[in-house]
């Protein structure tokens, strides 16, 4: 088992060394640091970068030096990756940065629709049913565009809005089939993401119905605990190991590592 999606203190996670130590103790053969990054130059993304410090485009070389030092100290494979916020308006900037940075692989994520973070329930509580459905439509439109851009090796938490009660359960089989077809025609693969699998909501990405559609299209998947703290890694690794055993799936490596 390799975990291709953890975070460090270069975005919103714990120290590099602590995360690697926990990954090795959990029996992983490899761990990939995919810290958050956004290269948009519009006012809102710039403001969010300042508030939350997601500045990997400015710090990736320093983090890379840290990863190289840790490779000397641990037997586990350590990957130098990125989780990039995707918006179709930013494709040229994303392409330029990824080409310059030369990460081992790149994860793409859709977090915002029309300026609303889809993980924040309060953004959607006062919306009408039709407005919420429109947000879901917009999310999947961006997700398909992310896959079709061919900028990324992995598409992260492909039904992220299932974490958010006002949006949960609104995705349709048609949404899933559009994504599955796009992925089937692309080098980009979705991940099985355990970031909320052990929370009270017990959300696994992709959902069972979404995974069924992906399997119908013979789509490969990778594995990601989406851990931000060392204490999260062992239980999420155990969960993913059991998940892959029960489903009979074999987690694939991202294209950048093949």
XYZ file of N, CA and C in Angstrom:
774
model
N 0.841 -1.200 0.000
C 0.000 0.000 0.000
C 0.873 1.246 0.000
N 0.554 2.167 -0.894
C 1.179 3.487 -0.901
C 0.084 4.535 -0.789
N 0.373 5.572 -0.031
C -0.571 6.665 0.216
C -0.084 7.871 -0.577
N -0.841 8.254 -1.591
C -0.400 9.312 -2.488
C -0.930 10.692 -2.122
N -1.570 10.820 -0.947
C -2.222 12.097 -0.627
C -2.158 12.365 0.870
N -1.070 13.011 1.309
C -1.000 13.535 2.666
C -0.528 14.986 2.596
N -0.708 15.698 3.696
C -0.345 17.115 3.752
C 0.706 17.341 4.833
N 1.439 18.419 4.685
C 2.483 18.768 5.640
C 2.306 20.211 6.086
N 3.260 20.693 6.868
C 3.208 22.080 7.324
C 3.480 23.077 6.200
N 3.716 22.590 4.989
C 3.822 23.488 3.845
C 2.433 23.843 3.286
N 1.373 23.304 3.887
C 0.022 23.834 3.684
C -0.711 23.747 5.018
N -1.552 22.728 5.220
C -2.347 22.687 6.454
C -2.159 21.382 7.215
N -0.949 20.789 7.109
C -0.663 19.559 7.815
C 0.430 19.721 8.857
N 0.906 18.587 9.350
C 1.947 18.575 10.377
C 3.324 18.525 9.707
N 4.365 18.493 10.532
C 5.728 18.523 10.031
C 6.030 17.334 9.124
N 6.850 17.561 8.126
C 7.235 16.517 7.184
C 7.720 15.261 7.899
N 8.672 15.422 8.807
C 9.266 14.257 9.474
C 8.230 13.467 10.260
N 7.341 14.154 10.947
C 6.306 13.466 11.731
C 5.384 12.657 10.835
N 5.045 13.204 9.683
C 4.152 12.500 8.766
C 4.848 11.273 8.163
N 6.112 11.417 7.801
C 6.848 10.278 7.241
C 7.009 9.185 8.284
N 7.342 9.560 9.504
C 7.511 8.563 10.563
C 6.217 7.781 10.775
N 5.089 8.479 10.774
C 3.803 7.803 10.967
C 3.479 6.893 9.789
N 3.798 7.342 8.572
C 3.538 6.520 7.388
C 4.368 5.251 7.408
N 5.634 5.376 7.801
C 6.499 4.195 7.871
C 6.011 3.243 8.960
N 5.619 3.788 10.104
C 5.125 2.954 11.198
C 3.837 2.230 10.827
N 3.056 2.842 9.939
C 1.797 2.230 9.500
C 2.018 1.137 8.466
N 3.279 0.924 8.075
C 3.581 -0.146 7.136
C 3.468 0.226 5.676
N 3.367 1.526 5.380
C 3.275 1.954 3.990
C 4.611 1.771 3.273
N 4.521 1.457 1.993
C 5.723 1.360 1.162
C 6.103 2.722 0.588
N 5.126 3.650 0.517
C 5.391 4.965 -0.023
C 4.374 5.961 0.489
N 4.790 7.234 0.567
C 3.892 8.302 0.992
C 4.176 9.529 0.136
N 3.114 10.185 -0.308
C 3.253 11.332 -1.190
C 2.730 12.603 -0.553
N 3.594 13.621 -0.492
C 3.176 14.921 0.038
C 2.551 15.739 -1.085
N 1.258 15.995 -0.934
C 0.498 16.752 -1.936
C -0.109 17.961 -1.244
N 0.738 18.935 -0.945
C 0.253 20.118 -0.239
C -0.574 21.012 -1.148
N -1.503 21.722 -0.533
C -2.411 22.593 -1.272
C -1.657 23.708 -1.986
N -2.156 24.051 -3.170
C -1.553 25.128 -3.943
C -2.629 25.766 -4.814
N -2.522 27.068 -4.998
C -3.432 27.796 -5.881
C -2.621 28.874 -6.586
N -2.687 28.899 -7.898
C -1.895 29.879 -8.651
C -2.775 30.942 -9.312
N -4.053 30.988 -8.951
C -4.934 32.022 -9.499
C -4.512 33.396 -8.997
N -4.703 34.401 -9.823
C -4.328 35.764 -9.454
C -5.543 36.664 -9.242
N -6.728 36.060 -9.178
C -7.919 36.849 -8.888
C -7.952 37.226 -7.405
N -8.762 38.216 -7.075
C -8.720 38.797 -5.733
C -9.048 37.782 -4.646
N -10.114 36.999 -4.823
C -10.502 36.080 -3.753
C -9.449 34.992 -3.517
N -8.972 34.291 -4.542
C -7.916 33.305 -4.284
C -6.663 33.919 -3.667
N -6.302 35.111 -4.115
C -5.136 35.770 -3.527
C -5.360 36.039 -2.040
N -6.567 36.473 -1.690
C -6.883 36.737 -0.294
C -6.833 35.455 0.534
N -7.384 34.354 -0.010
C -7.390 33.084 0.705
C -5.967 32.573 0.913
N -5.120 32.761 -0.084
C -3.714 32.357 0.053
C -3.056 33.090 1.221
N -3.350 34.371 1.337
C -2.760 35.162 2.405
C -3.252 34.706 3.776
N -4.544 34.384 3.863
C -5.137 34.003 5.146
C -4.686 32.610 5.579
N -4.700 31.650 4.628
C -4.433 30.258 4.979
C -3.000 29.815 4.680
N -2.253 30.612 3.954
C -0.858 30.293 3.735
C -0.602 29.155 2.778
N -1.517 28.936 1.820
C -1.307 27.879 0.838
C -0.433 28.425 -0.293
N 0.858 28.447 -0.037
C 1.788 29.117 -0.942
C 2.860 28.172 -1.476
N 2.472 26.951 -1.814
C 3.462 25.983 -2.256
C 4.162 26.431 -3.534
N 3.504 27.267 -4.343
C 4.181 27.762 -5.542
C 5.392 28.617 -5.190
N 5.421 29.132 -3.944
C 6.553 29.936 -3.486
C 7.539 29.130 -2.645
N 7.108 27.984 -2.132
C 7.922 27.251 -1.159
C 8.289 25.839 -1.590
N 7.858 25.404 -2.770
C 8.045 23.995 -3.142
C 9.511 23.596 -3.193
N 10.399 24.516 -3.580
C 11.812 24.163 -3.643
C 12.383 23.900 -2.245
N 11.946 24.689 -1.270
C 12.382 24.468 0.107
C 11.836 23.139 0.618
N 10.554 22.871 0.345
C 9.986 21.591 0.774
C 10.718 20.433 0.106
N 11.071 20.601 -1.161
C 11.782 19.548 -1.897
C 13.120 19.229 -1.230
N 13.820 20.253 -0.773
C 15.081 20.006 -0.069
C 14.836 19.213 1.214
N 13.726 19.526 1.901
C 13.385 18.771 3.105
C 13.069 17.319 2.788
N 12.313 17.089 1.716
C 11.987 15.725 1.310
C 13.248 14.955 0.959
N 14.169 15.581 0.270
C 15.422 14.908 -0.103
C 16.215 14.497 1.136
N 16.209 15.328 2.164
C 16.908 14.966 3.400
C 16.223 13.791 4.078
N 14.899 13.796 4.075
C 14.171 12.700 4.720
C 14.355 11.389 3.969
N 14.556 11.441 2.678
C 14.813 10.215 1.915
C 16.091 9.528 2.379
N 17.018 10.299 2.909
C 18.250 9.727 3.444
C 18.041 9.089 4.812
N 16.977 9.493 5.498
C 16.757 9.051 6.877
C 15.748 7.914 7.005
N 14.926 7.677 5.961
C 13.870 6.672 6.037
C 13.974 5.716 4.854
N 13.509 4.474 5.054
C 13.493 3.481 3.980
C 12.266 3.615 3.083
N 11.208 4.230 3.571
C 9.965 4.390 2.819
C 10.181 5.334 1.630
N 9.493 5.052 0.514
C 9.521 5.969 -0.619
C 8.759 7.243 -0.256
N 9.336 8.399 -0.567
C 8.700 9.684 -0.267
C 8.558 10.453 -1.571
N 7.321 10.832 -1.906
C 7.055 11.489 -3.175
C 6.804 12.977 -2.975
N 7.253 13.725 -3.952
C 7.179 15.184 -3.966
C 6.057 15.581 -4.925
N 4.870 15.907 -4.375
C 3.689 16.129 -5.204
C 2.990 17.424 -4.804
N 1.825 17.654 -5.384
C 1.069 18.874 -5.141
C -0.417 18.579 -5.286
N -1.238 19.228 -4.473
C -2.687 19.243 -4.694
C -3.052 20.654 -5.148
N -3.383 20.766 -6.420
C -3.619 22.058 -7.051
C -5.110 22.343 -7.174
N -5.530 23.510 -6.682
C -6.904 23.952 -6.923
C -7.103 24.176 -8.416
N -8.201 23.646 -8.935
C -8.463 23.770 -10.370
C -9.649 24.683 -10.632
N -9.450 25.590 -11.558
C -10.499 26.416 -12.140
C -10.134 26.551 -13.611
N -11.078 26.336 -14.527
C -10.733 26.403 -15.955
C -10.037 27.688 -16.364
N -10.325 28.783 -15.661
C -9.698 30.064 -15.990
C -8.194 30.068 -15.713
N -7.730 29.107 -14.918
C -6.330 29.111 -14.491
C -5.476 28.070 -15.216
N -6.023 27.456 -16.264
C -5.298 26.343 -16.881
C -3.904 26.737 -17.356
N -3.762 27.887 -17.982
C -2.449 28.294 -18.487
C -1.464 28.484 -17.340
N -1.912 29.121 -16.258
C -1.039 29.341 -15.111
C -0.672 28.024 -14.434
N -1.636 27.114 -14.323
C -1.364 25.806 -13.722
C -0.362 25.030 -14.572
N -0.601 25.020 -15.880
C 0.288 24.304 -16.793
C 1.715 24.840 -16.680
N 1.850 26.155 -16.663
C 3.170 26.756 -16.570
C 3.880 26.398 -15.276
N 3.149 26.458 -14.176
C 3.769 26.153 -12.887
C 4.151 24.687 -12.785
N 3.247 23.780 -13.182
C 3.554 22.359 -13.081
C 4.742 21.986 -13.967
N 4.827 22.592 -15.143
C 5.957 22.320 -16.035
C 7.262 22.797 -15.411
N 7.211 23.950 -14.761
C 8.404 24.514 -14.116
C 8.824 23.707 -12.897
N 7.847 23.302 -12.077
C 8.160 22.683 -10.791
C 8.625 21.240 -10.932
N 8.069 20.494 -11.872
C 8.512 19.128 -12.091
C 8.252 18.191 -10.919
N 7.035 18.222 -10.368
C 6.673 17.315 -9.278
C 6.660 15.864 -9.758
N 6.751 14.938 -8.808
C 6.645 13.521 -9.149
C 5.284 13.219 -9.765
N 4.250 13.869 -9.272
C 2.906 13.782 -9.844
C 2.097 14.949 -9.310
N 0.965 15.206 -9.952
C 0.113 16.332 -9.561
C -1.319 15.851 -9.337
N -1.898 16.288 -8.233
C -3.299 16.025 -7.918
C -4.092 17.293 -8.208
N -5.223 17.139 -8.868
C -6.111 18.266 -9.116
C -7.358 18.163 -8.258
N -7.831 19.307 -7.766
C -9.003 19.338 -6.892
C -9.942 20.459 -7.286
N -11.231 20.195 -7.177
C -12.237 21.250 -7.263
C -12.759 21.488 -5.856
N -12.512 22.669 -5.336
C -12.993 23.035 -4.005
C -14.072 24.121 -4.052
N -14.030 24.963 -5.084
C -14.935 26.115 -5.155
C -15.832 26.045 -6.384
N -17.063 26.472 -6.206
C -18.005 26.663 -7.311
C -18.608 28.051 -7.155
N -18.401 28.885 -8.142
C -18.927 30.259 -8.124
C -18.539 31.004 -6.843
N -17.287 30.803 -6.413
C -16.791 31.515 -5.251
C -17.184 30.930 -3.916
N -17.856 29.778 -3.917
C -18.281 29.132 -2.676
C -17.492 27.839 -2.479
N -16.830 27.704 -1.341
C -16.160 26.460 -0.999
C -17.219 25.404 -0.710
N -17.185 24.296 -1.459
C -18.257 23.304 -1.350
C -18.198 22.513 -0.045
N -17.191 22.744 0.782
C -17.125 22.046 2.063
C -17.741 22.849 3.210
N -18.145 24.071 2.947
C -18.670 24.931 4.011
C -20.197 24.987 3.900
N -20.864 24.281 4.795
C -22.315 24.111 4.706
C -23.064 25.434 4.746
N -22.569 26.402 5.518
C -23.280 27.666 5.670
C -23.430 28.424 4.360
N -22.558 28.136 3.399
C -22.668 28.801 2.099
C -23.953 28.411 1.364
N -24.534 27.275 1.726
C -25.629 26.714 0.934
C -26.928 26.543 1.714
N -26.896 26.830 3.006
C -28.077 26.577 3.834
C -29.271 27.432 3.451
N -29.046 28.657 2.980
C -30.153 29.543 2.638
C -30.515 29.490 1.151
N -29.886 28.600 0.411
C -30.184 28.480 -1.021
C -31.457 27.668 -1.234
N -32.107 27.914 -2.353
C -33.243 27.101 -2.751
C -32.755 25.747 -3.251
N -33.692 24.811 -3.415
C -33.321 23.494 -3.942
C -32.701 23.622 -5.325
N -33.280 24.476 -6.150
C -32.762 24.660 -7.501
C -31.355 25.245 -7.487
N -31.112 26.165 -6.568
C -29.779 26.768 -6.474
C -28.748 25.744 -6.019
N -29.128 24.889 -5.097
C -28.204 23.838 -4.651
C -27.911 22.860 -5.791
N -28.940 22.508 -6.534
C -28.727 21.617 -7.683
C -27.796 22.256 -8.706
N -27.900 23.564 -8.861
C -27.026 24.263 -9.808
C -25.572 24.217 -9.336
N -25.349 24.293 -8.028
C -23.993 24.169 -7.490
C -23.429 22.788 -7.797
N -24.255 21.768 -7.622
C -23.816 20.397 -7.915
C -23.477 20.255 -9.396
N -24.331 20.795 -10.258
C -24.035 20.771 -11.694
C -22.699 21.457 -11.985
N -22.499 22.619 -11.361
C -21.262 23.364 -11.586
C -20.041 22.614 -11.102
N -20.188 21.912 -9.977
C -19.065 21.129 -9.448
C -18.638 20.062 -10.456
N -19.610 19.320 -10.970
C -19.255 18.233 -11.879
C -18.790 18.744 -13.237
N -19.293 19.888 -13.660
C -18.768 20.492 -14.891
C -17.286 20.815 -14.734
N -16.913 21.375 -13.574
C -15.507 21.695 -13.342
C -14.666 20.432 -13.207
N -15.235 19.406 -12.584
C -14.496 18.162 -12.420
C -14.197 17.517 -13.771
N -15.182 17.511 -14.662
C -14.956 16.972 -16.009
C -13.893 17.798 -16.730
N -13.964 19.122 -16.596
C -12.964 19.987 -17.232
C -11.576 19.712 -16.657
N -11.495 19.461 -15.347
C -10.215 19.125 -14.718
C -9.612 17.887 -15.369
N -10.430 16.856 -15.517
C -9.939 15.611 -16.121
C -9.534 15.843 -17.577
N -10.381 16.533 -18.317
C -10.117 16.736 -19.742
C -8.928 17.657 -19.996
N -8.521 18.434 -18.999
C -7.368 19.320 -19.170
C -6.072 18.544 -19.328
N -6.027 17.302 -18.851
C -4.831 16.446 -18.884
C -3.655 17.075 -18.139
N -3.950 17.929 -17.182
C -2.898 18.555 -16.389
C -2.496 17.708 -15.182
N -3.348 16.755 -14.809
C -3.176 16.093 -13.524
C -3.081 14.575 -13.665
N -2.336 13.981 -12.745
C -2.249 12.524 -12.661
C -3.431 11.951 -11.873
N -3.877 12.690 -10.853
C -4.925 12.221 -9.952
C -5.988 13.296 -9.812
N -7.248 12.874 -9.767
C -8.358 13.758 -9.399
C -8.749 13.431 -7.964
N -8.651 14.417 -7.085
C -8.876 14.190 -5.653
C -10.364 14.191 -5.313
N -10.700 13.394 -4.265
C -12.053 13.353 -3.666
C -13.115 13.819 -4.669
N -13.403 12.940 -5.631
C -14.180 13.322 -6.819
C -15.654 13.607 -6.548
N -16.122 13.374 -5.345
C -17.470 13.831 -4.973
C -17.377 14.560 -3.631
N -16.505 15.549 -3.597
C -16.212 16.287 -2.368
C -17.460 16.860 -1.719
N -18.436 17.256 -2.521
C -19.633 17.893 -1.959
C -20.463 16.937 -1.113
N -20.156 15.626 -1.129
C -20.848 14.694 -0.247
C -20.493 14.939 1.219
N -19.449 15.707 1.483
C -19.105 16.059 2.862
C -20.049 17.109 3.442
N -20.838 17.728 2.597
C -21.574 18.930 2.972
C -23.073 18.643 2.981
N -23.727 18.604 4.156
C -25.132 18.195 4.242
C -26.079 18.864 3.248
N -26.018 20.186 3.013
C -26.974 20.765 2.061
C -26.787 20.274 0.613
N -25.612 19.723 0.302
C -25.332 19.266 -1.057
C -25.316 17.745 -1.175
N -25.282 17.069 -0.051
C -25.140 15.615 -0.036
C -26.348 14.940 -0.696
N -26.075 13.931 -1.506
C -27.127 13.132 -2.124
C -27.765 13.755 -3.353
N -27.244 14.882 -3.822
C -27.835 15.564 -4.968
C -27.189 15.159 -6.293
N -26.041 14.543 -6.236
C -25.405 14.084 -7.471
C -26.213 12.942 -8.076
N -26.246 12.893 -9.383
C -27.031 11.892 -10.094
C -26.124 10.907 -10.823
N -26.698 9.833 -11.282
C -25.928 8.866 -12.066
C -25.399 9.509 -13.333
N -26.145 10.451 -13.879
C -25.659 11.152 -15.075
C -24.386 11.929 -14.769
N -24.332 12.592 -13.625
C -23.096 13.264 -13.212
C -21.944 12.261 -13.165
N -22.193 11.128 -12.526
C -21.145 10.127 -12.372
C -20.686 9.589 -13.721
N -21.622 9.359 -14.613
C -21.254 8.793 -15.910
C -20.458 9.790 -16.749
N -20.744 11.059 -16.637
C -19.951 12.061 -17.365
C -18.511 12.057 -16.886
N -18.331 11.977 -15.566
C -16.975 11.941 -15.021
C -16.278 10.641 -15.410
N -16.995 9.523 -15.292
C -16.393 8.224 -15.590
C -15.928 8.159 -17.040
N -16.725 8.681 -17.962
C -16.321 8.663 -19.363
C -15.105 9.541 -19.595
N -15.089 10.713 -18.945
C -13.937 11.602 -19.086
C -12.671 10.934 -18.554
N -12.779 10.278 -17.408
C -11.620 9.610 -16.817
C -11.165 8.444 -17.687
N -12.117 7.714 -18.228
C -11.768 6.564 -19.076
C -10.969 6.993 -20.297
N -11.175 8.222 -20.751
C -10.481 8.737 -21.932
C -9.224 9.519 -21.577
N -8.835 9.531 -20.303
C -7.767 10.416 -19.828
C -6.684 9.623 -19.114
N -5.548 10.270 -18.917
C -4.500 9.691 -18.076
C -4.781 9.935 -16.600
N -5.704 10.830 -16.294
C -6.034 11.178 -14.911
C -6.863 10.070 -14.280
N -6.519 9.701 -13.052
C -7.287 8.671 -12.350
C -7.838 9.250 -11.053
N -9.028 8.820 -10.647
C -9.564 9.271 -9.359
C -8.918 8.496 -8.219
N -9.023 9.060 -7.028
C -8.502 8.381 -5.845
C -9.652 7.863 -4.992
N -9.374 6.822 -4.233
C -10.219 6.469 -3.096
C -9.666 7.255 -1.924
N -10.458 8.187 -1.423
C -10.005 9.157 -0.429
C -10.677 8.863 0.908
N -9.841 8.675 1.936
C -10.347 8.299 3.259
C -10.402 9.469 4.229
N -10.385 10.688 3.697
C -10.325 11.860 4.553
C -11.475 12.009 5.531
N -12.654 11.496 5.206
C -13.802 11.550 6.113
C -14.369 10.156 6.385
N -13.649 9.127 5.998
C -14.172 7.768 6.110
C -14.411 7.339 7.551
N -13.601 7.850 8.475
C -13.714 7.450 9.876
C -14.366 8.525 10.736
N -14.857 9.578 10.097
C -15.604 10.612 10.815
C -17.039 10.146 11.043
N -17.797 10.916 11.811
C -19.188 10.544 12.087
C -19.996 10.400 10.800
N -19.663 11.211 9.796
C -20.404 11.160 8.537
C -20.047 9.933 7.699
N -18.890 9.323 7.960
C -18.446 8.098 7.273
C -18.511 8.239 5.755
N -18.026 9.361 5.254
C -18.036 9.612 3.813
C -16.757 9.075 3.199
N -16.910 8.204 2.218
C -15.785 7.699 1.438
C -15.929 8.245 0.026
N -14.836 8.762 -0.494
C -14.839 9.241 -1.882
C -14.105 8.223 -2.751
N -14.716 7.788 -3.870
C -16.080 8.098 -4.296
C -17.105 7.251 -3.542
N -18.349 7.725 -3.554
C -19.423 6.973 -2.915
C -19.580 5.616 -3.588
N -20.291 4.721 -2.925
C -20.464 3.364 -3.478
C -21.097 3.396 -4.861
N -22.122 4.241 -5.044
C -22.785 4.306 -6.343
C -21.876 4.908 -7.406
N -21.067 5.894 -7.020
C -20.121 6.497 -7.954
C -19.040 5.479 -8.331
N -18.535 4.749 -7.344
C -17.508 3.742 -7.610
C -18.042 2.657 -8.540
N -19.303 2.290 -8.390
C -19.902 1.290 -9.279
C -19.843 1.757 -10.726
N -20.171 3.025 -10.963
C -20.127 3.573 -12.324
C -18.692 3.611 -12.840
N -17.758 4.004 -11.999
C -16.353 4.040 -12.408
C -15.873 2.643 -12.792
N -16.286 1.638 -12.039
C -15.867 0.264 -12.332
C -16.487 -0.228 -13.633
N -17.697 0.214 -13.925
C -18.318 -0.147 -15.196
C -17.509 0.371 -16.378
N -16.822 1.488 -16.166
C -15.980 2.084 -17.219
C -14.529 1.611 -17.120
N -14.279 0.621 -16.254
C -12.953 0.016 -16.113
C -11.897 1.065 -15.761
N -12.251 1.937 -14.823
C -11.379 3.028 -14.419
C -10.508 2.587 -13.241
N -9.211 2.851 -13.320
C -8.306 2.582 -12.202
C -8.468 3.650 -11.131
N -8.025 3.339 -9.911
C -8.069 4.293 -8.803
C -6.759 4.237 -8.030
N -6.405 5.350 -7.411
C -5.272 5.386 -6.487
C -5.805 5.449 -5.055
N -4.874 5.473 -4.092
C -5.249 5.504 -2.684
C -4.701 6.755 -2.025
N -5.549 7.416 -1.225
C -5.110 8.601 -0.502
C -5.794 8.700 0.846
N -5.010 8.792 1.911
C -5.631 8.971 3.231
C -6.065 10.405 3.455
N -5.496 11.347 2.706
C -5.781 12.776 2.898
C -5.520 13.175 4.348
N -4.450 12.638 4.913
C -4.116 12.909 6.314
C -3.410 14.249 6.460
N -3.740 14.941 7.542
C -3.104 16.204 7.882
C -2.328 16.114 9.196
N -2.525 15.021 9.907
C -1.898 14.834 11.208
C -1.363 13.400 11.281
N -0.219 13.179 11.914
C 0.333 11.825 11.982
C -0.611 10.802 12.597
N -1.424 11.238 13.555
C -2.322 10.295 14.223
C -3.415 9.776 13.303
N -3.664 10.468 12.190
C -4.715 10.041 11.272
C -4.266 8.904 10.361
N -2.975 8.805 10.137
C -2.480 7.890 9.106
C -2.759 6.418 9.412
N -2.436 5.882 10.601
C -2.590 4.432 10.803
C -4.004 3.910 10.576
N -4.998 4.568 11.172
C -6.372 4.085 11.032
C -6.871 4.229 9.592
N -6.474 5.300 8.923
C -6.914 5.472 7.535
C -6.235 4.483 6.607
N -4.972 4.148 6.891
C -4.299 3.110 6.111
C -5.002 1.774 6.307
N -5.345 1.442 7.552
C -6.076 0.203 7.818
C -7.403 0.193 7.090
N -8.095 1.335 7.106
C -9.381 1.411 6.417
C -9.207 1.147 4.924
N -8.229 1.816 4.300
C -8.036 1.653 2.861
C -7.590 0.238 2.506
N -6.740 -0.346 3.334
C -6.320 -1.726 3.089
C -7.522 -2.653 3.077
N -8.400 -2.503 4.056
C -9.613 -3.321 4.116
C -10.543 -3.007 2.953
N -10.643 -1.733 2.600
C -11.513 -1.330 1.491
C -11.081 -2.014 0.193
N -9.794 -1.968 -0.103
C -9.318 -2.570 -1.338
C -9.428 -4.091 -1.299
N -9.236 -4.684 -0.131
C -9.427 -6.132 -0.011
C -10.872 -6.517 -0.290
N -11.798 -5.750 0.285
C -13.219 -6.092 0.152
C -13.736 -5.859 -1.260
N -13.253 -4.822 -1.912
C -13.738 -4.516 -3.259
C -12.999 -5.285 -4.349
N -11.838 -5.848 -3.997
C -11.048 -6.548 -4.995
C -10.301 -5.624 -5.936
N -10.276 -4.326 -5.619
C -9.548 -3.368 -6.443
C -8.065 -3.381 -6.108
N -7.257 -3.069 -7.083
C -5.820 -2.938 -6.889
C -5.456 -1.476 -7.074
N -5.006 -0.785 -6.017
C -4.690 0.635 -6.161
C -3.540 0.844 -7.157
N -3.733 1.780 -8.066
C -2.750 2.049 -9.121
C -1.845 3.200 -8.708
N -0.673 3.252 -9.330
C 0.227 4.392 -9.155
C -0.184 5.490 -10.117
N -0.009 6.762 -9.741
C -0.280 7.854 -10.677
C 0.650 7.767 -11.878
N 0.205 8.353 -12.977
C 0.926 8.257 -14.239
C 2.361 8.751 -14.129
N 2.585 9.773 -13.297
C 3.923 10.334 -13.162
C 4.944 9.383 -12.562
N 4.477 8.304 -11.908
C 5.382 7.353 -11.276
C 5.516 6.051 -12.061
N 4.809 5.940 -13.178
C 4.865 4.697 -13.952
C 6.123 4.643 -14.793
